[in-house]
Amino acid sequence: MAGSLTGIYPGTFDPITNGHTDIIHRAAKMLDRLVVGVAVNAGKGPLFDAKERVAHVEEEIAALGNDFAKRISVKNFDNLLVEFAAENNATVIVRGLRAVSDFDYEFQMASMNAKLNADVETVCLMATDKYQFIASRLVKEIAIMGGDVAPFVSERIVRRLLDRVKRPS
Ligand code: ADP
């Protein structure tokens, strides 16, 4: 589509949290098309495999309603982010920025990606205050220790986390 703006929102999404869904929702408002890129390589030992994480992100997007869902797609990727962006004709990389902790890393990554492909612009959306402290890593730790993760993820993800960490009683 001529003049249409496509963005990529990359991440691990292990699991997708309310903070991620908020960024997806807000990014989709600004863009014609958004591709959520689920990184196959999720560091050491992801709780959910890449296929499961894509399915979970798709469920959260479906819950945003058709106006959004029809402009958002979800894909696995395991190549360089700027290459994945080019494959999808995306000129914007969307990232979420929480407090000060994310800044160093995001700044460094944006600079390096700009060196790799100067036509792709990184745009950081400020985390919404109520989701500011949500991190997938902590959600996983809480779920594994038997804590309540309902304030941080959707009901769908709560169920999937409970199924995954279920211990024989
Ligand atoms: P990474 O593995 O790079 O940390 P994540 O899958 O955790 O990736 O997150 C993907 C993107 O979403 C990152 O830009 C991260 O800063 C952002 N993000 C994660 N949690 C939140 C949140 N609670 N609010 C806003 N942005 C977030």
PDB file of C-alpha atoms and ligand atoms in Angstrom:
ATOM      1  CA  MET A   1       0.000   0.000   0.000  1.00  0.00           C
ATOM      2  CA  ALA A   2       1.564   3.328  -1.066  1.00  0.00           C
ATOM      3  CA  GLY A   3       2.380   5.654   1.822  1.00  0.00           C
ATOM      4  CA  SER A   4       1.364   3.138   4.448  1.00  0.00           C
ATOM      5  CA  LEU A   5       3.416   2.869   7.606  1.00  0.00           C
ATOM      6  CA  THR A   6       4.419  -0.556   8.908  1.00  0.00           C
ATOM      7  CA  GLY A   7       6.034  -1.167  12.282  1.00  0.00           C
ATOM      8  CA  ILE A   8       7.698  -4.158  13.914  1.00  0.00           C
ATOM      9  CA  TYR A   9       7.331  -4.789  17.647  1.00  0.00           C
ATOM     10  CA  PRO A  10       9.974  -7.343  18.573  1.00  0.00           C
ATOM     11  CA  GLY A  11      10.348  -9.193  21.840  1.00  0.00           C
ATOM     12  CA  THR A  12      10.447 -12.495  23.598  1.00  0.00           C
ATOM     13  CA  PHE A  13       6.937 -12.412  25.035  1.00  0.00           C
ATOM     14  CA  ASP A  14       7.612 -15.265  27.469  1.00  0.00           C
ATOM     15  CA  PRO A  15       4.822 -14.708  28.387  1.00  0.00           C
ATOM     16  CA  ILE A  16       2.992 -11.720  26.891  1.00  0.00           C
ATOM     17  CA  THR A  17       2.030  -9.335  29.727  1.00  0.00           C
ATOM     18  CA  ASN A  18      -0.499  -6.502  30.068  1.00  0.00           C
ATOM     19  CA  GLY A  19       2.438  -4.137  29.476  1.00  0.00           C
ATOM     20  CA  HIS A  20       3.185  -5.712  26.082  1.00  0.00           C
ATOM     21  CA  THR A  21      -0.487  -5.708  25.041  1.00  0.00           C
ATOM     22  CA  ASP A  22      -0.730  -2.023  25.953  1.00  0.00           C
ATOM     23  CA  ILE A  23       2.247  -1.232  23.678  1.00  0.00           C
ATOM     24  CA  ILE A  24       0.730  -3.322  20.840  1.00  0.00           C
ATOM     25  CA  HIS A  25      -2.583  -1.492  21.205  1.00  0.00           C
ATOM     26  CA  ARG A  26      -1.004   1.969  21.276  1.00  0.00           C
ATOM     27  CA  ALA A  27       1.408   1.232  18.402  1.00  0.00           C
ATOM     28  CA  ALA A  28      -1.430  -0.107  16.248  1.00  0.00           C
ATOM     29  CA  LYS A  29      -3.270   3.197  16.730  1.00  0.00           C
ATOM     30  CA  MET A  30      -0.369   5.053  15.117  1.00  0.00           C
ATOM     31  CA  LEU A  31       0.501   2.647  12.317  1.00  0.00           C
ATOM     32  CA  ASP A  32      -1.258   1.205   9.275  1.00  0.00           C
ATOM     33  CA  ARG A  33       0.185  -2.218   9.964  1.00  0.00           C
ATOM     34  CA  LEU A  34       1.990  -3.750  12.929  1.00  0.00           C
ATOM     35  CA  VAL A  35       3.961  -6.983  12.890  1.00  0.00           C
ATOM     36  CA  VAL A  36       4.677  -8.428  16.327  1.00  0.00           C
ATOM     37  CA  GLY A  37       7.982 -10.300  16.023  1.00  0.00           C
ATOM     38  CA  VAL A  38       8.362 -13.140  18.492  1.00  0.00           C
ATOM     39  CA  ALA A  39      12.041 -13.955  18.894  1.00  0.00           C
ATOM     40  CA  VAL A  40      12.660 -17.693  18.551  1.00  0.00           C
ATOM     41  CA  ASN A  41      15.837 -17.494  20.571  1.00  0.00           C
ATOM     42  CA  ALA A  42      14.580 -16.458  23.990  1.00  0.00           C
ATOM     43  CA  GLY A  43      17.839 -16.748  25.905  1.00  0.00           C
ATOM     44  CA  LYS A  44      18.092 -19.636  28.299  1.00  0.00           C
ATOM     45  CA  GLY A  45      15.095 -21.840  28.848  1.00  0.00           C
ATOM     46  CA  PRO A  46      11.914 -20.048  27.804  1.00  0.00           C
ATOM     47  CA  LEU A  47       8.806 -21.285  29.637  1.00  0.00           C
ATOM     48  CA  PHE A  48       6.834 -21.374  26.372  1.00  0.00           C
ATOM     49  CA  ASP A  49       8.260 -22.366  23.000  1.00  0.00           C
ATOM     50  CA  ALA A  50       8.183 -19.981  20.044  1.00  0.00           C
ATOM     51  CA  LYS A  51       5.000 -21.461  18.560  1.00  0.00           C
ATOM     52  CA  GLU A  52       3.153 -21.225  21.875  1.00  0.00           C
ATOM     53  CA  ARG A  53       4.279 -17.622  22.358  1.00  0.00           C
ATOM     54  CA  VAL A  54       2.966 -16.673  18.896  1.00  0.00           C
ATOM     55  CA  ALA A  55      -0.389 -18.319  19.683  1.00  0.00           C
ATOM     56  CA  HIS A  56      -0.592 -16.445  23.018  1.00  0.00           C
ATOM     57  CA  VAL A  57       0.160 -13.077  21.361  1.00  0.00           C
ATOM     58  CA  GLU A  58      -2.490 -13.816  18.711  1.00  0.00           C
ATOM     59  CA  GLU A  59      -5.079 -14.467  21.437  1.00  0.00           C
ATOM     60  CA  GLU A  60      -4.322 -11.152  23.147  1.00  0.00           C
ATOM     61  CA  ILE A  61      -4.602  -9.314  19.814  1.00  0.00           C
ATOM     62  CA  ALA A  62      -7.932 -10.985  19.019  1.00  0.00           C
ATOM     63  CA  ALA A  63      -9.216  -9.635  22.346  1.00  0.00           C
ATOM     64  CA  LEU A  64      -8.437  -6.063  21.200  1.00  0.00           C
ATOM     65  CA  GLY A  65     -11.248  -6.322  18.646  1.00  0.00           C
ATOM     66  CA  ASN A  66     -11.337  -6.655  14.900  1.00  0.00           C
ATOM     67  CA  ASP A  67     -10.480  -3.011  14.110  1.00  0.00           C
ATOM     68  CA  PHE A  68      -7.047  -3.629  15.562  1.00  0.00           C
ATOM     69  CA  ALA A  69      -6.679  -7.326  14.876  1.00  0.00           C
ATOM     70  CA  LYS A  70      -7.062  -6.953  11.129  1.00  0.00           C
ATOM     71  CA  ARG A  71      -3.981  -4.679  10.980  1.00  0.00           C
ATOM     72  CA  ILE A  72      -1.745  -6.694  13.293  1.00  0.00           C
ATOM     73  CA  SER A  73       0.075  -9.917  12.499  1.00  0.00           C
ATOM     74  CA  VAL A  74       2.357 -12.101  14.592  1.00  0.00           C
ATOM     75  CA  LYS A  75       5.427 -13.928  13.315  1.00  0.00           C
ATOM     76  CA  ASN A  76       8.419 -15.784  14.671  1.00  0.00           C
ATOM     77  CA  PHE A  77      11.822 -14.492  13.694  1.00  0.00           C
ATOM     78  CA  ASP A  78      15.361 -15.681  14.245  1.00  0.00           C
ATOM     79  CA  ASN A  79      17.351 -13.340  12.017  1.00  0.00           C
ATOM     80  CA  LEU A  80      18.693  -9.813  12.515  1.00  0.00           C
ATOM     81  CA  LEU A  81      15.933  -7.411  13.519  1.00  0.00           C
ATOM     82  CA  VAL A  82      16.686  -4.969  10.687  1.00  0.00           C
ATOM     83  CA  GLU A  83      16.492  -7.864   8.200  1.00  0.00           C
ATOM     84  CA  PHE A  84      13.188  -9.030   9.649  1.00  0.00           C
ATOM     85  CA  ALA A  85      11.924  -5.420   9.364  1.00  0.00           C
ATOM     86  CA  ALA A  86      12.998  -5.223   5.698  1.00  0.00           C
ATOM     87  CA  GLU A  87      11.313  -8.560   4.907  1.00  0.00           C
ATOM     88  CA  ASN A  88       8.074  -7.070   6.201  1.00  0.00           C
ATOM     89  CA  ASN A  89       8.507  -3.657   4.523  1.00  0.00           C
ATOM     90  CA  ALA A  90       8.593  -2.115   7.991  1.00  0.00           C
ATOM     91  CA  THR A  91      10.311   1.232   8.521  1.00  0.00           C
ATOM     92  CA  VAL A  92       9.623   1.555  12.244  1.00  0.00           C
ATOM     93  CA  ILE A  93      10.820  -0.583  15.159  1.00  0.00           C
ATOM     94  CA  VAL A  94       8.546  -0.153  18.179  1.00  0.00           C
ATOM     95  CA  ARG A  95       9.888  -0.690  21.694  1.00  0.00           C
ATOM     96  CA  GLY A  96       8.430  -0.120  25.134  1.00  0.00           C
ATOM     97  CA  LEU A  97      10.369   1.913  27.678  1.00  0.00           C
ATOM     98  CA  ARG A  98       9.970   1.238  31.390  1.00  0.00           C
ATOM     99  CA  ALA A  99      11.417   3.712  33.901  1.00  0.00           C
ATOM    100  CA  VAL A 100      15.177   4.080  33.729  1.00  0.00           C
ATOM    101  CA  SER A 101      16.044   0.397  33.622  1.00  0.00           C
ATOM    102  CA  ASP A 102      15.315  -0.076  29.898  1.00  0.00           C
ATOM    103  CA  PHE A 103      16.927   3.127  28.664  1.00  0.00           C
ATOM    104  CA  ASP A 104      20.586   2.106  28.327  1.00  0.00           C
ATOM    105  CA  TYR A 105      19.786  -1.096  26.492  1.00  0.00           C
ATOM    106  CA  GLU A 106      17.162   0.438  24.204  1.00  0.00           C
ATOM    107  CA  PHE A 107      19.408   3.409  23.378  1.00  0.00           C
ATOM    108  CA  GLN A 108      22.293   1.108  22.490  1.00  0.00           C
ATOM    109  CA  MET A 109      20.122  -1.210  20.414  1.00  0.00           C
ATOM    110  CA  ALA A 110      18.485   1.706  18.542  1.00  0.00           C
ATOM    111  CA  SER A 111      21.909   3.149  17.710  1.00  0.00           C
ATOM    112  CA  MET A 112      23.272  -0.150  16.458  1.00  0.00           C
ATOM    113  CA  ASN A 113      20.178  -0.899  14.391  1.00  0.00           C
ATOM    114  CA  ALA A 114      20.404   2.587  12.869  1.00  0.00           C
ATOM    115  CA  LYS A 115      23.984   1.799  11.827  1.00  0.00           C
ATOM    116  CA  LEU A 116      22.843  -1.479  10.256  1.00  0.00           C
ATOM    117  CA  ASN A 117      19.943   0.146   8.399  1.00  0.00           C
ATOM    118  CA  ALA A 118      19.536   3.928   8.484  1.00  0.00           C
ATOM    119  CA  ASP A 119      16.071   3.685   6.881  1.00  0.00           C
ATOM    120  CA  VAL A 120      14.558   1.975   9.897  1.00  0.00           C
ATOM    121  CA  GLU A 121      13.630   4.281  12.779  1.00  0.00           C
ATOM    122  CA  THR A 122      13.240   3.077  16.385  1.00  0.00           C
ATOM    123  CA  VAL A 123      10.293   4.566  18.261  1.00  0.00           C
ATOM    124  CA  CYS A 124       9.995   3.998  22.015  1.00  0.00           C
ATOM    125  CA  LEU A 125       6.612   4.276  23.684  1.00  0.00           C
ATOM    126  CA  MET A 126       6.657   5.143  27.373  1.00  0.00           C
ATOM    127  CA  ALA A 127       5.186   2.387  29.508  1.00  0.00           C
ATOM    128  CA  THR A 128       1.776   3.277  30.911  1.00  0.00           C
ATOM    129  CA  ASP A 129       2.224   3.994  34.628  1.00  0.00           C
ATOM    130  CA  LYS A 130       0.077   1.101  35.853  1.00  0.00           C
ATOM    131  CA  TYR A 131       2.142  -1.368  33.771  1.00  0.00           C
ATOM    132  CA  GLN A 132       5.499   0.258  34.480  1.00  0.00           C
ATOM    133  CA  PHE A 133       6.814  -2.500  36.740  1.00  0.00           C
ATOM    134  CA  ILE A 134       5.581  -5.541  34.847  1.00  0.00           C
ATOM    135  CA  ALA A 135       8.329  -7.740  33.417  1.00  0.00           C
ATOM    136  CA  SER A 136       7.919 -11.219  31.909  1.00  0.00           C
ATOM    137  CA  ARG A 137      10.878 -12.507  33.882  1.00  0.00           C
ATOM    138  CA  LEU A 138       9.272 -11.558  37.216  1.00  0.00           C
ATOM    139  CA  VAL A 139       5.858 -12.861  36.143  1.00  0.00           C
ATOM    140  CA  LYS A 140       7.488 -16.253  35.449  1.00  0.00           C
ATOM    141  CA  GLU A 141       9.270 -16.264  38.800  1.00  0.00           C
ATOM    142  CA  ILE A 142       6.054 -15.414  40.656  1.00  0.00           C
ATOM    143  CA  ALA A 143       4.109 -18.133  38.798  1.00  0.00           C
ATOM    144  CA  ILE A 144       6.792 -20.752  39.493  1.00  0.00           C
ATOM    145  CA  MET A 145       6.723 -19.862  43.216  1.00  0.00           C
ATOM    146  CA  GLY A 146       2.926 -20.205  43.280  1.00  0.00           C
ATOM    147  CA  GLY A 147       2.116 -16.478  43.516  1.00  0.00           C
ATOM    148  CA  ASP A 148      -0.828 -14.641  41.950  1.00  0.00           C
ATOM    149  CA  VAL A 149       0.008 -13.263  38.512  1.00  0.00           C
ATOM    150  CA  ALA A 150      -3.526 -12.031  37.719  1.00  0.00           C
ATOM    151  CA  PRO A 151      -2.588  -8.322  38.096  1.00  0.00           C
ATOM    152  CA  PHE A 152       0.069  -8.614  35.378  1.00  0.00           C
ATOM    153  CA  VAL A 153      -1.280 -10.812  32.587  1.00  0.00           C
ATOM    154  CA  SER A 154      -4.646 -11.659  31.011  1.00  0.00           C
ATOM    155  CA  GLU A 155      -6.856 -14.461  32.371  1.00  0.00           C
ATOM    156  CA  ARG A 156      -5.835 -16.537  29.359  1.00  0.00           C
ATOM    157  CA  ILE A 157      -2.158 -16.266  30.258  1.00  0.00           C
ATOM    158  CA  VAL A 158      -2.870 -16.912  33.957  1.00  0.00           C
ATOM    159  CA  ARG A 159      -4.410 -20.254  32.939  1.00  0.00           C
ATOM    160  CA  ARG A 160      -1.527 -21.136  30.634  1.00  0.00           C
ATOM    161  CA  LEU A 161       1.034 -20.248  33.296  1.00  0.00           C
ATOM    162  CA  LEU A 162      -0.779 -22.360  35.887  1.00  0.00           C
ATOM    163  CA  ASP A 163      -0.874 -25.302  33.480  1.00  0.00           C
ATOM    164  CA  ARG A 164       2.812 -24.963  32.708  1.00  0.00           C
ATOM    165  CA  VAL A 165       4.159 -24.618  36.244  1.00  0.00           C
ATOM    166  CA  LYS A 166       1.717 -27.080  37.828  1.00  0.00           C
ATOM    167  CA  ARG A 167       3.520 -29.241  40.299  1.00  0.00           C
ATOM    168  CA  PRO A 168       2.285 -32.674  41.372  1.00  0.00           C
ATOM    169  CA  SER A 169       0.644 -32.271  44.794  1.00  0.00           C
TER     170      SER A 169
HETATM  171  P1  ADP B   1      13.250  -8.396  25.796  1.00  0.00           P
HETATM  172  O1  ADP B   1      13.448  -9.859  25.729  1.00  0.00           O
HETATM  173  O2  ADP B   1      14.038  -7.572  24.813  1.00  0.00           O
HETATM  174  O3  ADP B   1      13.241  -7.807  27.190  1.00  0.00           O
HETATM  175  P2  ADP B   1      10.450  -8.451  25.985  1.00  0.00           P
HETATM  176  O4  ADP B   1       9.751  -9.521  25.273  1.00  0.00           O
HETATM  177  O5  ADP B   1      10.508  -8.552  27.466  1.00  0.00           O
HETATM  178  O6  ADP B   1      11.824  -8.227  25.270  1.00  0.00           O
HETATM  179  O7  ADP B   1       9.790  -7.058  25.662  1.00  0.00           O
HETATM  180  C1  ADP B   1       9.677  -6.567  24.368  1.00  0.00           C
HETATM  181  C2  ADP B   1       9.536  -5.073  24.439  1.00  0.00           C
HETATM  182  O8  ADP B   1       8.453  -4.739  25.285  1.00  0.00           O
HETATM  183  C3  ADP B   1      10.734  -4.325  24.990  1.00  0.00           C
HETATM  184  O9  ADP B   1      10.863  -3.104  24.283  1.00  0.00           O
HETATM  185  C4  ADP B   1      10.364  -4.054  26.419  1.00  0.00           C
HETATM  186  O10 ADP B   1      11.000  -2.895  26.915  1.00  0.00           O
HETATM  187  C5  ADP B   1       8.885  -3.823  26.265  1.00  0.00           C
HETATM  188  N1  ADP B   1       8.158  -4.082  27.503  1.00  0.00           N
HETATM  189  C6  ADP B   1       8.231  -5.165  28.287  1.00  0.00           C
HETATM  190  N2  ADP B   1       7.412  -5.032  29.357  1.00  0.00           N
HETATM  191  C7  ADP B   1       6.818  -3.821  29.245  1.00  0.00           C
HETATM  192  C8  ADP B   1       5.887  -3.078  30.049  1.00  0.00           C
HETATM  193  N3  ADP B   1       5.433  -3.548  31.201  1.00  0.00           N
HETATM  194  N4  ADP B   1       5.485  -1.852  29.597  1.00  0.00           N
HETATM  195  C9  ADP B   1       5.987  -1.363  28.449  1.00  0.00           C
HETATM  196  N5  ADP B   1       6.880  -1.996  27.652  1.00  0.00           N
HETATM  197  C10 ADP B   1       7.290  -3.209  28.041  1.00  0.00           C
END
